[in-house]
Structure formats: structure tokens, C-alpha cells
């Protein structure tokens, strides 16, 4: 029989163990990334909100992701270069690539190599979770501030699976600041660690279970409604019109994914992983969604008479190029940047020859 | 790495519960054998087949030697084992020289080294030697297969001997809670050492010993060179000693005591003492089965000295078939010889270096000599070894330090902490008890730190340094 005193000491020791783990995690973050020892430390510290919605904080840094003076991922901007904006979401912002390997950085490198000097800069105007709609809201401010002349539009179709997601959240004037709940940094690390050691099959089952639980809050669809595709198409078209109205040459880029051209469901586990973020659409609906959304992008390009770079058709899928369902590996980002550089070079050449605004 | 973690998290507790409840000794032996083979199979079935073949051969041949204990029978056994080892360990290096010319050579050059082969082949050899010497060993096939393929030791030792292991395998289950606690402490210490080794290797931000050897090892100033060498010496110690401590702890949880492999080697005051504290199971193997039998063949002193150097050459060759390792072994042999000759000279002339000064200078010479030897152990080629050696012996090699401050702080911090903690333990005559002496709350905070860094800073798929041998 364990005495109450011994049990209490054991309990205290266990609590010390957990608290010390959290302390070690914070110390590690502090020493490795210069993270604050107290307070939250997650990707949200990169952003703030203003009347237009989400905006990058100048010089904010979270792990490998760092923003420049202007609040965009990448190096500081050079005033004398032709500015190309890259609109998109996490695929453009870069998640899995090493620092400096995200496709906008590589695109800048390829374009300058082709031009023969450092003539252009590609501004990564994307952030994770950005939609064509929020990009459209923010675009005039960015264009005016950076005097951009070319823009790549690489929107994420999945944002339009559930239209209520699209509502932007501008800051409310005078709203009281809500206290952040305590953040267990060790919990996030353990989750990531477990993800790394659990066999793929077990992970897929866990994700499927999570999705089943989340399904209850939605009407589950087999196929994306036509209304959503139309909304996507309208938002992209409006973004293109906004850019054109401000003298920017937009270039639309179709959306590539792990499953490659044709959207075959070769990797069920990745479809399950993808669906976890959008439980309202069944796995079978994703390939169809990508196909229809890319058709919509092609149609917008034709209607608006803007160049289209069809990476969805030309980019090979597979795990060498994609770290998950849509996010690039270093190699994938290189391929993407090469294809964009090929398609973009004539546009850039044309703009550089034209009068400077 | 994934399968190793899964073994740790789920396999070991399940196995322990089974071992605890299983009464018949034979049943438990079969359980251990099945678990050991399942574990080894995760590294590939080809390796497994080689392990089985080696085990069966040694079991059968050991019986032959027991019945006919002649030198000829022993030699056949030795040649067969050395041949097996050579095919996988030495032949590929040799074949790589001719790899361009013939298809067969190219195939041989790419033969994968079965993990742990150097360790379990030496276990097989020691069994043959013991049988030849007339030791009373009568293992069953299951017991012998378990001795050769025992999961905790099959990958990287420690090199066991059947007379030590057999009685423990035949004993009733000792998988007790007390043994789990003692084993867990050993595992914690091991994990801490491994973590420190990985930290030294990778540095805090990727600029550690590995980076130093790969990027900046040529034309280093004197101080940088020694920091790099000492850093590597400690990386090697922590990596292997930590691994061994984990293995010993796991076996202890099942009630099986494995031999120690390291005992504060950097506190050694002579090279001879060093080699009784560093990779002890291999060192003692070489002493008992190679040096002593060879040295006693002739009475002359020169012969004994030659055999001392030759034994250390074999020690070097055991690691890798490369000239660098042969020279490293020779260097260690010459160090031992120099120590022996110095002792003889002191005795003849009645000279004694006693007292603190004598001990400190003796320790300093040993420490410097051993660390200088790591150049040969770590250098990727002769050119790098030459560069490092020139910088290490030239205190006037000038130039600004190229090692980052974080590296200097890391190495100096770890080395100072090592000497403080291990020096204290050596004086007190206690082993690995510092953690156990702390109050439980502080101890758990330390355990949390070890757990954290082990999980998140050593979880990268890096292998242990000694897995390549």
C-alpha cells in the first residue's frame, strides 16, 4: 500500500516533470529562435489585423519563417527593381521548403539569371489561409505601397469548399483585447513527434476518425456545388480586374497538387489528410474540385485576356515534388519556379520595355 | 528510427510483462529469442540470415571443438569466422579499388555490412576459444542463438561472453520492479549521454563537431584544432557509452546484467588504464583471446612488445579496413609500449612521479595523446589527417578562430561538467549516482530535460557512430 505522503510526492514529481518539459521547450525555442520565454509563440505572431484584414508584422519571425520590413516573407525590398507580386496562400508562402527555397524566391533567382542582372524582385504577398477574396481586398494597398507592375495569382481552390470560411476578419475598432489562453508548447511538439513515428496507416485511421467526428457539424458533400466554383471564379476575376485597374499585369497560374494532372486518387492516405481540413467534402470530391476550379481559372484568363501558366497540366505530381497534398518540397518549388519563370519572362520583358509608371 | 521508437514504447513493456509472468525458463528463453529476432529482422532479412548462419556454425563447431579440442579445429573455426567478417567488412573496401574494371568487384564493393557483425562474430569466436580451453559450457541451441542474437547487444555490443550470460539466461525470471527502476536510471543516463553526443556532433545550430570536420578542418589555428579534437573525443564517448548504458539498462530491466563498456576513460592517468576503461569488452577480448595467447608463445621481451603493438593493430582493424585505422591501432599500441618502457625505466632507475603533480601531468599527457589519436579515427582521408596533425602540434599556428562561439561554449561547458561530475564520482567511488542523490522533484526536472532533448534533438535519423563498425 502506497502511503498518502508518497503518493503526494509522486504527484508533485509528475507535475514537476510536465512543467519542466514545458520549461525546456520554451528555453529551447528561446535559444534556437529567440522566441519569448513567456507568452504565445505560434505562426500567428507573424500577423496582425487592420481594417483590410490580416497583415504581416514588419520583421516578425516564427521559427524558419521571417518577414521583412514590409511585412512579407523574404529579404528586404530593393527600391530600384521591378516588383512582381506573388498572391496565393500557404503553397506560395512556403511551408515545407527550406528557408529561401519557397518558389517566389527561386522564381526571382531564375528570372534575374535569365535577364542577366538583378532586375526584378518577387514579393511573397501570400500568407497561409489567404483566399482570392482576401487577396482582392488587400491588393490595392499592396500595389500602391510597393509600386508593383506584375502579379502572379496562384489561388487555393480548397478555400472555397465552405463559403463561410471566406469572410474576412478585420480588426474592430475599440474592441477589447481577449486574453490568450495558456499555450502548451510541449503539446505541439509531442503531437508532431508522434506524427513522425506512427505508421502511415495508423495516422490515416486517426485522421479519418477525426474527420468523422468533425463531419457532424456540416452537411457532407460528394461534389463541390457549382455556386462555390462560381464564387471562386468571380473572386479571381475581380482580383485580376483590380490589379489591371492599377496598372499591374496579372498572370494566372492553375493549381497543382500531389495527384498530378488528371487528379487521380493514387494516394488515398493523402486525400484523407487533405479532407481533415475540409470535412464537409468527401475524399472523392477533391480531384473533381481541383479539375473544375482549374477550368474556372483557365476561363478567367481567357475572359480577362491575361496570360495563363498551366502548371496543373505540366507539373508532375508525386512525393518528390509535394510534401503533402498541395505544398511543395524544395524540388517541387524549383520545378514550379522554373515553369513560372518560363511563362513569366515574356510578360516581364514586355513590362520592362514599357513606360515606367 | 521509427521502428526503434515503437520497440521502445510498446514492444519492451509488453515483453517485460510477458517475461515477468512466464515461469518456465525455456519458454522465457524462446520468448527472448523470438523478440530478439523480430527486432533484428527490422534491419533486413539478409542480415538476419547471416546472423543465423554464423550462430549455427559456431554452435556446431563449438561442439566439435569440445569433443576434439585440437589447435587445428580451433583454427578452422577462427578462419571461418574471420572469413565471414572479411567478406562483409574488408572485401568491399578491397573490391572498391577494382570496382570499375569488373562487374563482380562492383557488386562486392557494394555489399552491405550486416549491423553488429563485428560484435557477434567476436562473441562466436570467444565461445570457440572457451571451448578449446575446456570451459564447462553446454548451451542448448536456443541459449546459444540467444547469446549471439540477444536484442540489446546484437547491434553494437557490449561484447558478451557465454560464461557470464548463460547462468543468467537459466535463472528464474528477474524481471522485477526493482530491476526496472535500476534499468530505467541507466537508460536515463544513457539517453543523456547520447543527447550530449548528438549536441556535440550537430552543435546548437548545425555548427558542431561534424560541421567542423566537414567544413573547417584545414588550416585551423592550434586552439581550434584541439577544441575540435576534444569535442570529437567526447562526442564519440557519449555516443557509444550512452548507447551502451541504454542497452545495459534495458537488459537490467529483464534481470540480465551485461558487462560495462566504459568507466570514466578520460580520467585515466596512463594509456594502459585508458584501455581498461574505454570499450572495455573489446579491449578485454583482445587482451584475453589475442594478446595473452600470442605474447606467451615466446619468452623474449621484444616478442611481447611486438604482440602488444600487433594486438592494438587488430583493435584498429576491427573498426574498419582502412590504413587510417591500422595506423590508429599502431599508434595506440606504441603508446602502450611507451608507457610500459617508461615504467620499466622508472623501476630500473628508482624514479617515481608521485603526488598530485605527478598524477596531473601523467593524466594530461595521456589525455593529449589519446585525443591526438582521434585525428586518425575521425579524419576522412590522409590529407585531412595531415592538416589536423600539423595544426595540433604547432602552438604557433596563428590565425583567427573560425569556430563559432556557440561551439566553443558547448565543448568547454560539456568538458568542464564532465570532469567535475565524473571526478567527483571517481573520488566518492560511486557510479552514476549523482541523479539518484537529488531530491525527487529536481530529479524529475532533470529527467524532463533529458527526455525533451532526447526526443526532439536526437530524433533525427542519425545513426550511432559505432553502428558503422
Tab-separated table of N, CA and C in Angstrom, chain B residues 181-316:
chain	number	residue	atom	x	y	z
B	181	UNK	N	13.388	-0.184	-12.221
B	181	UNK	CA	13.787	1.147	-11.738
B	181	UNK	C	15.295	1.349	-11.964
B	182	UNK	N	16.083	0.334	-11.599
B	182	UNK	CA	17.539	0.447	-11.778
B	182	UNK	C	17.876	0.567	-13.265
B	183	UNK	N	17.196	-0.239	-14.087
B	183	UNK	CA	17.447	-0.187	-15.531
B	183	UNK	C	17.037	1.150	-16.118
B	184	UNK	N	15.897	1.667	-15.628
B	184	UNK	CA	15.404	2.960	-16.149
B	184	UNK	C	16.411	4.069	-15.844
B	185	UNK	N	17.009	4.019	-14.662
B	185	UNK	CA	18.028	5.029	-14.315
B	185	UNK	C	19.195	4.948	-15.290
B	186	UNK	N	19.589	3.737	-15.580
B	186	UNK	CA	20.701	3.552	-16.512
B	186	UNK	C	20.328	4.075	-17.902
B	187	UNK	N	19.084	3.806	-18.302
B	187	UNK	CA	18.617	4.283	-19.614
B	187	UNK	C	18.619	5.810	-19.646
B	188	UNK	N	18.146	6.434	-18.555
B	188	UNK	CA	18.125	7.899	-18.496
B	188	UNK	C	19.529	8.466	-18.677
B	189	UNK	N	20.479	7.879	-17.944
B	189	UNK	CA	21.863	8.367	-18.043
B	189	UNK	C	22.370	8.169	-19.472
B	190	UNK	N	22.039	7.009	-20.038
B	190	UNK	CA	22.458	6.733	-21.411
B	190	UNK	C	21.880	7.726	-22.391
B	191	UNK	N	20.594	8.001	-22.224
B	191	UNK	CA	19.937	8.955	-23.123
B	191	UNK	C	20.565	10.338	-22.979
B	192	UNK	N	20.892	10.699	-21.741
B	192	UNK	CA	21.546	11.992	-21.511
B	192	UNK	C	22.885	12.037	-22.261
B	193	UNK	N	23.641	10.950	-22.154
B	193	UNK	CA	24.946	10.921	-22.824
B	193	UNK	C	24.783	10.975	-24.342
B	194	UNK	N	23.823	10.206	-24.851
B	194	UNK	CA	23.589	10.216	-26.305
B	194	UNK	C	23.209	11.623	-26.753
B	195	UNK	N	22.348	12.249	-25.976
B	195	UNK	CA	21.907	13.604	-26.315
B	195	UNK	C	23.086	14.563	-26.339
B	196	UNK	N	23.944	14.448	-25.332
B	196	UNK	CA	25.122	15.317	-25.302
B	196	UNK	C	26.022	15.041	-26.507
B	197	UNK	N	26.154	13.762	-26.839
B	197	UNK	CA	26.965	13.394	-28.002
B	197	UNK	C	26.404	13.986	-29.280
B	198	UNK	N	25.081	13.900	-29.421
B	198	UNK	CA	24.435	14.454	-30.621
B	198	UNK	C	24.572	15.971	-30.657
B	199	UNK	N	24.475	16.566	-29.460
B	199	UNK	CA	24.608	18.020	-29.361
B	199	UNK	C	26.008	18.443	-29.774
B	200	UNK	N	26.992	17.685	-29.329
B	200	UNK	CA	28.372	17.994	-29.735
B	200	UNK	C	28.535	17.796	-31.241
B	201	UNK	N	27.950	16.726	-31.751
B	201	UNK	CA	28.085	16.434	-33.175
B	201	UNK	C	27.406	17.470	-34.046
B	202	UNK	N	26.174	17.827	-33.679
B	202	UNK	CA	25.396	18.733	-34.529
B	202	UNK	C	25.489	20.188	-34.132
B	203	UNK	N	25.972	20.461	-32.913
B	203	UNK	CA	26.020	21.837	-32.447
B	203	UNK	C	24.617	22.330	-32.157
B	204	UNK	N	24.534	23.541	-31.608
B	204	UNK	CA	23.190	24.041	-31.284
B	204	UNK	C	22.442	24.418	-32.547
B	205	UNK	N	23.164	24.958	-33.510
B	205	UNK	CA	22.514	25.363	-34.763
B	205	UNK	C	23.234	24.773	-35.973
B	206	UNK	N	23.565	23.529	-35.862
B	206	UNK	CA	24.190	22.854	-37.001
B	206	UNK	C	25.692	23.044	-37.104
B	207	UNK	N	26.289	23.819	-36.210
B	207	UNK	CA	27.740	24.022	-36.288
B	207	UNK	C	28.414	23.326	-35.119
B	208	UNK	N	28.484	22.010	-35.242
B	208	UNK	CA	29.120	21.214	-34.199
B	208	UNK	C	30.356	20.527	-34.735
B	209	UNK	N	30.722	19.440	-34.076
B	209	UNK	CA	31.941	18.718	-34.450
B	209	UNK	C	31.858	18.225	-35.905
B	210	UNK	N	30.701	17.687	-36.285
B	210	UNK	CA	30.572	17.164	-37.654
B	210	UNK	C	30.807	18.268	-38.682
B	211	UNK	N	30.209	19.405	-38.419
B	211	UNK	CA	30.386	20.567	-39.307
B	211	UNK	C	31.862	20.964	-39.318
B	212	UNK	N	32.486	20.971	-38.149
B	212	UNK	CA	33.893	21.366	-38.051
B	212	UNK	C	34.784	20.481	-38.901
B	213	UNK	N	34.569	19.162	-38.804
B	213	UNK	CA	35.411	18.245	-39.586
B	213	UNK	C	35.100	18.329	-41.078
B	214	UNK	N	33.826	18.614	-41.402
B	214	UNK	CA	33.453	18.635	-42.820
B	214	UNK	C	33.807	19.947	-43.509
B	215	UNK	N	33.856	21.044	-42.745
B	215	UNK	CA	33.999	22.345	-43.404
B	215	UNK	C	35.247	23.141	-43.073
B	216	UNK	N	35.742	23.019	-41.852
B	216	UNK	CA	36.800	23.970	-41.494
B	216	UNK	C	38.066	23.295	-40.965
B	217	UNK	N	38.216	22.003	-41.236
B	217	UNK	CA	39.305	21.310	-40.564
B	217	UNK	C	40.690	21.591	-41.149
B	218	UNK	N	40.781	22.267	-42.283
B	218	UNK	CA	42.118	22.547	-42.809
B	218	UNK	C	42.566	23.945	-42.374
B	219	UNK	N	43.862	24.049	-42.080
B	219	UNK	CA	44.494	25.314	-41.670
B	219	UNK	C	43.817	25.947	-40.454
B	220	UNK	N	43.483	25.123	-39.504
B	220	UNK	CA	42.891	25.648	-38.274
B	220	UNK	C	43.988	26.145	-37.351
B	221	UNK	N	43.696	27.171	-36.558
B	221	UNK	CA	44.664	27.531	-35.527
B	221	UNK	C	44.758	26.423	-34.467
B	222	UNK	N	45.816	26.465	-33.705
B	222	UNK	CA	46.119	25.450	-32.686
B	222	UNK	C	44.923	25.215	-31.743
B	223	UNK	N	44.392	26.304	-31.187
B	223	UNK	CA	43.303	26.184	-30.211
B	223	UNK	C	42.059	25.556	-30.819
B	224	UNK	N	41.713	25.975	-32.016
B	224	UNK	CA	40.533	25.421	-32.699
B	224	UNK	C	40.697	23.926	-32.941
B	225	UNK	N	41.897	23.552	-33.361
B	225	UNK	CA	42.147	22.135	-33.658
B	225	UNK	C	41.912	21.290	-32.416
B	226	UNK	N	42.438	21.756	-31.297
B	226	UNK	CA	42.277	20.965	-30.071
B	226	UNK	C	40.841	20.956	-29.580
B	227	UNK	N	40.143	22.055	-29.778
B	227	UNK	CA	38.723	22.066	-29.399
B	227	UNK	C	37.943	21.049	-30.228
B	228	UNK	N	38.288	21.010	-31.498
B	228	UNK	CA	37.610	20.081	-32.404
B	228	UNK	C	37.922	18.627	-32.013
B	229	UNK	N	39.193	18.373	-31.726
B	229	UNK	CA	39.600	17.004	-31.379
B	229	UNK	C	38.979	16.568	-30.055
B	230	UNK	N	39.047	17.445	-29.067
B	230	UNK	CA	38.473	17.104	-27.762
B	230	UNK	C	36.960	16.954	-27.896
B	231	UNK	N	36.358	17.861	-28.684
B	231	UNK	CA	34.913	17.773	-28.921
B	231	UNK	C	34.572	16.433	-29.542
B	232	UNK	N	35.371	15.992	-30.498
B	232	UNK	CA	35.093	14.706	-31.138
B	232	UNK	C	35.286	13.553	-30.155
B	233	UNK	N	36.350	13.641	-29.364
B	233	UNK	CA	36.606	12.585	-28.376
B	233	UNK	C	35.424	12.416	-27.441
B	234	UNK	N	34.837	13.516	-27.026
B	234	UNK	CA	33.684	13.443	-26.124
B	234	UNK	C	32.423	13.020	-26.883
B	235	UNK	N	32.315	13.458	-28.125
B	235	UNK	CA	31.155	13.015	-28.930
B	235	UNK	C	31.164	11.491	-29.050
B	236	UNK	N	32.338	10.957	-29.357
B	236	UNK	CA	32.483	9.505	-29.515
B	236	UNK	C	32.172	8.795	-28.206
B	237	UNK	N	32.724	9.316	-27.120
B	237	UNK	CA	32.496	8.704	-25.812
B	237	UNK	C	31.006	8.713	-25.471
B	238	UNK	N	30.383	9.882	-25.584
B	238	UNK	CA	28.978	9.994	-25.183
B	238	UNK	C	28.087	9.144	-26.081
B	239	UNK	N	28.390	9.145	-27.365
B	239	UNK	CA	27.564	8.387	-28.303
B	239	UNK	C	27.600	6.894	-27.968
B	240	UNK	N	28.795	6.358	-27.823
B	240	UNK	CA	28.930	4.912	-27.614
B	240	UNK	C	28.637	4.528	-26.166
B	241	UNK	N	29.171	5.316	-25.218
B	241	UNK	CA	28.916	4.998	-23.814
B	241	UNK	C	27.431	5.164	-23.504
B	242	UNK	N	26.805	6.177	-24.107
B	242	UNK	CA	25.375	6.399	-23.893
B	242	UNK	C	24.567	5.243	-24.441
B	243	UNK	N	24.914	4.838	-25.648
B	243	UNK	CA	24.217	3.699	-26.260
B	243	UNK	C	24.354	2.461	-25.369
B	244	UNK	N	25.586	2.215	-24.930
B	244	UNK	CA	25.832	1.025	-24.107
B	244	UNK	C	25.033	1.089	-22.800
B	245	UNK	N	24.966	2.282	-22.228
B	245	UNK	CA	24.234	2.435	-20.958
B	245	UNK	C	22.741	2.145	-21.168
B	246	UNK	N	22.205	2.570	-22.298
B	246	UNK	CA	20.799	2.281	-22.603
B	246	UNK	C	20.605	0.767	-22.717
B	247	UNK	N	21.510	0.143	-23.431
B	247	UNK	CA	21.431	-1.302	-23.643
B	247	UNK	C	21.532	-2.046	-22.310
B	248	UNK	N	22.482	-1.621	-21.483
B	248	UNK	CA	22.661	-2.264	-20.175
B	248	UNK	C	21.397	-2.072	-19.330
B	249	UNK	N	20.821	-0.866	-19.411
B	249	UNK	CA	19.611	-0.578	-18.643
B	249	UNK	C	18.437	-1.437	-19.085
B	250	UNK	N	18.292	-1.603	-20.391
B	250	UNK	CA	17.176	-2.418	-20.905
B	250	UNK	C	17.339	-3.860	-20.433
B	251	UNK	N	18.564	-4.382	-20.591
B	251	UNK	CA	18.801	-5.772	-20.170
B	251	UNK	C	18.567	-5.904	-18.668
B	252	UNK	N	18.964	-4.879	-17.922
B	252	UNK	CA	18.811	-4.931	-16.463
B	252	UNK	C	17.333	-4.996	-16.066
B	253	UNK	N	16.498	-4.298	-16.819
B	253	UNK	CA	15.062	-4.336	-16.522
B	253	UNK	C	14.540	-5.773	-16.621
B	254	UNK	N	15.176	-6.589	-17.446
B	254	UNK	CA	14.784	-8.001	-17.586
B	254	UNK	C	15.601	-8.891	-16.648
B	255	UNK	N	16.402	-8.265	-15.803
B	255	UNK	CA	17.171	-9.026	-14.816
B	255	UNK	C	18.461	-9.594	-15.357
B	256	UNK	N	18.928	-9.101	-16.489
B	256	UNK	CA	20.173	-9.622	-17.070
B	256	UNK	C	21.249	-8.544	-16.995
B	257	UNK	N	22.332	-8.859	-16.323
B	257	UNK	CA	23.406	-7.881	-16.154
B	257	UNK	C	24.441	-8.054	-17.261
B	258	UNK	N	24.632	-7.004	-18.017
B	258	UNK	CA	25.617	-7.033	-19.107
B	258	UNK	C	26.911	-6.379	-18.613
B	259	UNK	N	28.036	-6.734	-19.240
B	259	UNK	CA	29.302	-6.131	-18.796
B	259	UNK	C	29.376	-4.650	-19.131
B	260	UNK	N	30.066	-3.915	-18.277
B	260	UNK	CA	30.288	-2.486	-18.524
B	260	UNK	C	31.218	-2.311	-19.724
B	261	UNK	N	31.078	-1.184	-20.404
B	261	UNK	CA	31.931	-0.934	-21.577
B	261	UNK	C	32.812	0.305	-21.398
B	262	UNK	N	32.377	1.199	-20.523
B	262	UNK	CA	33.137	2.445	-20.297
B	262	UNK	C	33.142	2.752	-18.804
B	263	UNK	N	34.309	3.211	-18.311
B	263	UNK	CA	34.351	3.635	-16.910
B	263	UNK	C	35.226	4.883	-16.820
B	264	UNK	N	34.622	6.017	-17.038
B	264	UNK	CA	35.312	7.322	-16.948
B	264	UNK	C	36.674	7.299	-17.625
B	265	UNK	N	36.715	6.989	-18.899
B	265	UNK	CA	38.020	6.796	-19.564
B	265	UNK	C	38.895	8.047	-19.574
B	266	UNK	N	38.284	9.241	-19.648
B	266	UNK	CA	39.124	10.440	-19.744
B	266	UNK	C	39.736	10.853	-18.409
B	267	UNK	N	39.457	10.089	-17.374
B	267	UNK	CA	40.147	10.354	-16.108
B	267	UNK	C	41.403	9.482	-15.999
B	268	UNK	N	41.645	8.667	-17.002
B	268	UNK	CA	42.796	7.747	-16.959
B	268	UNK	C	44.107	8.523	-16.904
B	269	UNK	N	45.008	8.003	-16.093
B	269	UNK	CA	46.303	8.689	-15.953
B	269	UNK	C	47.401	8.028	-16.785
B	270	UNK	N	47.090	6.894	-17.409
B	270	UNK	CA	48.063	6.274	-18.330
B	270	UNK	C	47.291	5.649	-19.491
B	271	UNK	N	47.953	5.439	-20.625
B	271	UNK	CA	47.266	4.770	-21.749
B	271	UNK	C	46.783	3.370	-21.376
B	272	UNK	N	47.570	2.676	-20.526
B	272	UNK	CA	47.158	1.318	-20.133
B	272	UNK	C	45.840	1.366	-19.371
B	273	UNK	N	45.729	2.333	-18.463
B	273	UNK	CA	44.478	2.462	-17.709
B	273	UNK	C	43.347	2.845	-18.664
B	274	UNK	N	43.655	3.737	-19.609
B	274	UNK	CA	42.633	4.153	-20.570
B	274	UNK	C	42.014	2.941	-21.258
B	275	UNK	N	42.863	2.011	-21.678
B	275	UNK	CA	42.340	0.857	-22.411
B	275	UNK	C	41.694	-0.193	-21.518
B	276	UNK	N	41.691	0.061	-20.201
B	276	UNK	CA	40.854	-0.793	-19.342
B	276	UNK	C	39.556	-0.064	-18.988
B	277	UNK	N	39.380	1.135	-19.591
B	277	UNK	CA	38.172	1.907	-19.294
B	277	UNK	C	37.399	2.294	-20.557
B	278	UNK	N	37.986	2.116	-21.709
B	278	UNK	CA	37.354	2.516	-22.976
B	278	UNK	C	37.038	1.261	-23.785
B	279	UNK	N	35.820	1.149	-24.211
B	279	UNK	CA	35.357	-0.035	-24.954
B	279	UNK	C	35.949	-1.288	-24.304
B	280	UNK	N	35.609	-1.418	-23.038
B	280	UNK	CA	36.254	-2.434	-22.204
B	280	UNK	C	36.043	-3.858	-22.724
B	281	UNK	N	34.830	-4.137	-23.224
B	281	UNK	CA	34.565	-5.528	-23.608
B	281	UNK	C	35.418	-5.938	-24.811
B	282	UNK	N	35.671	-5.009	-25.719
B	282	UNK	CA	36.538	-5.333	-26.857
B	282	UNK	C	37.996	-5.370	-26.393
B	283	UNK	N	38.346	-4.410	-25.564
B	283	UNK	CA	39.708	-4.331	-25.058
B	283	UNK	C	40.087	-5.612	-24.309
B	284	UNK	N	39.177	-6.079	-23.445
B	284	UNK	CA	39.461	-7.292	-22.674
B	284	UNK	C	39.437	-8.529	-23.572
B	285	UNK	N	38.597	-8.481	-24.592
B	285	UNK	CA	38.543	-9.595	-25.548
B	285	UNK	C	39.909	-9.733	-26.222
B	286	UNK	N	40.410	-8.585	-26.700
B	286	UNK	CA	41.710	-8.582	-27.388
B	286	UNK	C	42.794	-9.060	-26.418
B	287	UNK	N	42.724	-8.596	-25.188
B	287	UNK	CA	43.727	-8.997	-24.196
B	287	UNK	C	43.668	-10.509	-23.941
B	288	UNK	N	42.447	-11.030	-23.705
B	288	UNK	CA	42.319	-12.425	-23.277
B	288	UNK	C	42.474	-13.427	-24.409
B	289	UNK	N	41.988	-13.073	-25.592
B	289	UNK	CA	41.973	-14.074	-26.665
B	289	UNK	C	43.031	-13.829	-27.736
B	290	UNK	N	43.706	-12.680	-27.660
B	290	UNK	CA	44.714	-12.407	-28.693
B	290	UNK	C	46.075	-12.120	-28.064
B	291	UNK	N	46.126	-11.082	-27.234
B	291	UNK	CA	47.422	-10.663	-26.704
B	291	UNK	C	48.044	-11.747	-25.808
B	292	UNK	N	47.307	-12.200	-24.817
B	292	UNK	CA	47.912	-13.159	-23.873
B	292	UNK	C	48.327	-14.460	-24.579
B	293	UNK	N	47.438	-15.066	-25.387
B	293	UNK	CA	47.896	-16.294	-26.075
B	293	UNK	C	49.109	-16.048	-26.974
B	294	UNK	N	49.150	-14.930	-27.662
B	294	UNK	CA	50.279	-14.683	-28.563
B	294	UNK	C	51.532	-14.301	-27.791
B	295	UNK	N	51.361	-13.474	-26.764
B	295	UNK	CA	52.531	-12.990	-26.027
B	295	UNK	C	53.236	-14.116	-25.287
B	296	UNK	N	52.487	-15.155	-24.945
B	296	UNK	CA	53.107	-16.247	-24.182
B	296	UNK	C	53.701	-17.330	-25.078
B	297	UNK	N	53.657	-17.105	-26.380
B	297	UNK	CA	54.256	-18.081	-27.296
B	297	UNK	C	55.773	-18.092	-27.133
B	298	UNK	N	56.351	-16.908	-26.954
B	298	UNK	CA	57.810	-16.812	-26.750
B	298	UNK	C	58.090	-16.035	-25.466
B	299	UNK	N	59.278	-16.216	-24.921
B	299	UNK	CA	59.595	-15.604	-23.637
B	299	UNK	C	60.235	-14.226	-23.785
B	300	UNK	N	60.792	-13.933	-24.978
B	300	UNK	CA	61.555	-12.703	-25.133
B	300	UNK	C	60.675	-11.459	-24.966
B	301	UNK	N	61.312	-10.408	-24.427
B	301	UNK	CA	60.589	-9.163	-24.177
B	301	UNK	C	60.160	-8.511	-25.490
B	302	UNK	N	61.071	-8.552	-26.489
B	302	UNK	CA	60.735	-7.914	-27.768
B	302	UNK	C	59.490	-8.529	-28.383
B	303	UNK	N	59.338	-9.830	-28.203
B	303	UNK	CA	58.171	-10.524	-28.751
B	303	UNK	C	56.883	-10.038	-28.068
B	304	UNK	N	56.963	-9.920	-26.753
B	304	UNK	CA	55.794	-9.476	-26.007
B	304	UNK	C	55.405	-8.045	-26.429
B	305	UNK	N	56.441	-7.219	-26.593
B	305	UNK	CA	56.185	-5.842	-27.012
B	305	UNK	C	55.581	-5.793	-28.415
B	306	UNK	N	56.138	-6.644	-29.285
B	306	UNK	CA	55.614	-6.695	-30.652
B	306	UNK	C	54.150	-7.129	-30.646
B	307	UNK	N	53.852	-8.128	-29.833
B	307	UNK	CA	52.469	-8.627	-29.768
B	307	UNK	C	51.512	-7.575	-29.189
B	308	UNK	N	52.066	-6.753	-28.296
B	308	UNK	CA	51.251	-5.668	-27.737
B	308	UNK	C	50.825	-4.705	-28.854
B	309	UNK	N	51.809	-4.345	-29.668
B	309	UNK	CA	51.504	-3.426	-30.776
B	309	UNK	C	50.586	-4.123	-31.785
B	310	UNK	N	50.894	-5.378	-32.082
B	310	UNK	CA	50.078	-6.123	-33.058
B	310	UNK	C	48.620	-6.246	-32.586
B	311	UNK	N	48.456	-6.472	-31.303
B	311	UNK	CA	47.089	-6.591	-30.768
B	311	UNK	C	46.306	-5.304	-30.986
B	312	UNK	N	46.995	-4.189	-30.785
B	312	UNK	CA	46.306	-2.916	-30.983
B	312	UNK	C	46.069	-2.631	-32.476
B	313	UNK	N	46.932	-3.169	-33.331
B	313	UNK	CA	46.682	-3.047	-34.778
B	313	UNK	C	45.375	-3.788	-35.115
B	314	UNK	N	45.222	-4.981	-34.539
B	314	UNK	CA	43.980	-5.733	-34.754
B	314	UNK	C	42.791	-4.947	-34.199
B	315	UNK	N	43.023	-4.301	-33.059
B	315	UNK	CA	41.980	-3.461	-32.456
B	315	UNK	C	41.527	-2.394	-33.458
B	316	UNK	N	42.503	-1.763	-34.096
B	316	UNK	CA	42.178	-0.740	-35.097
B	316	UNK	C	41.483	-1.344	-36.293
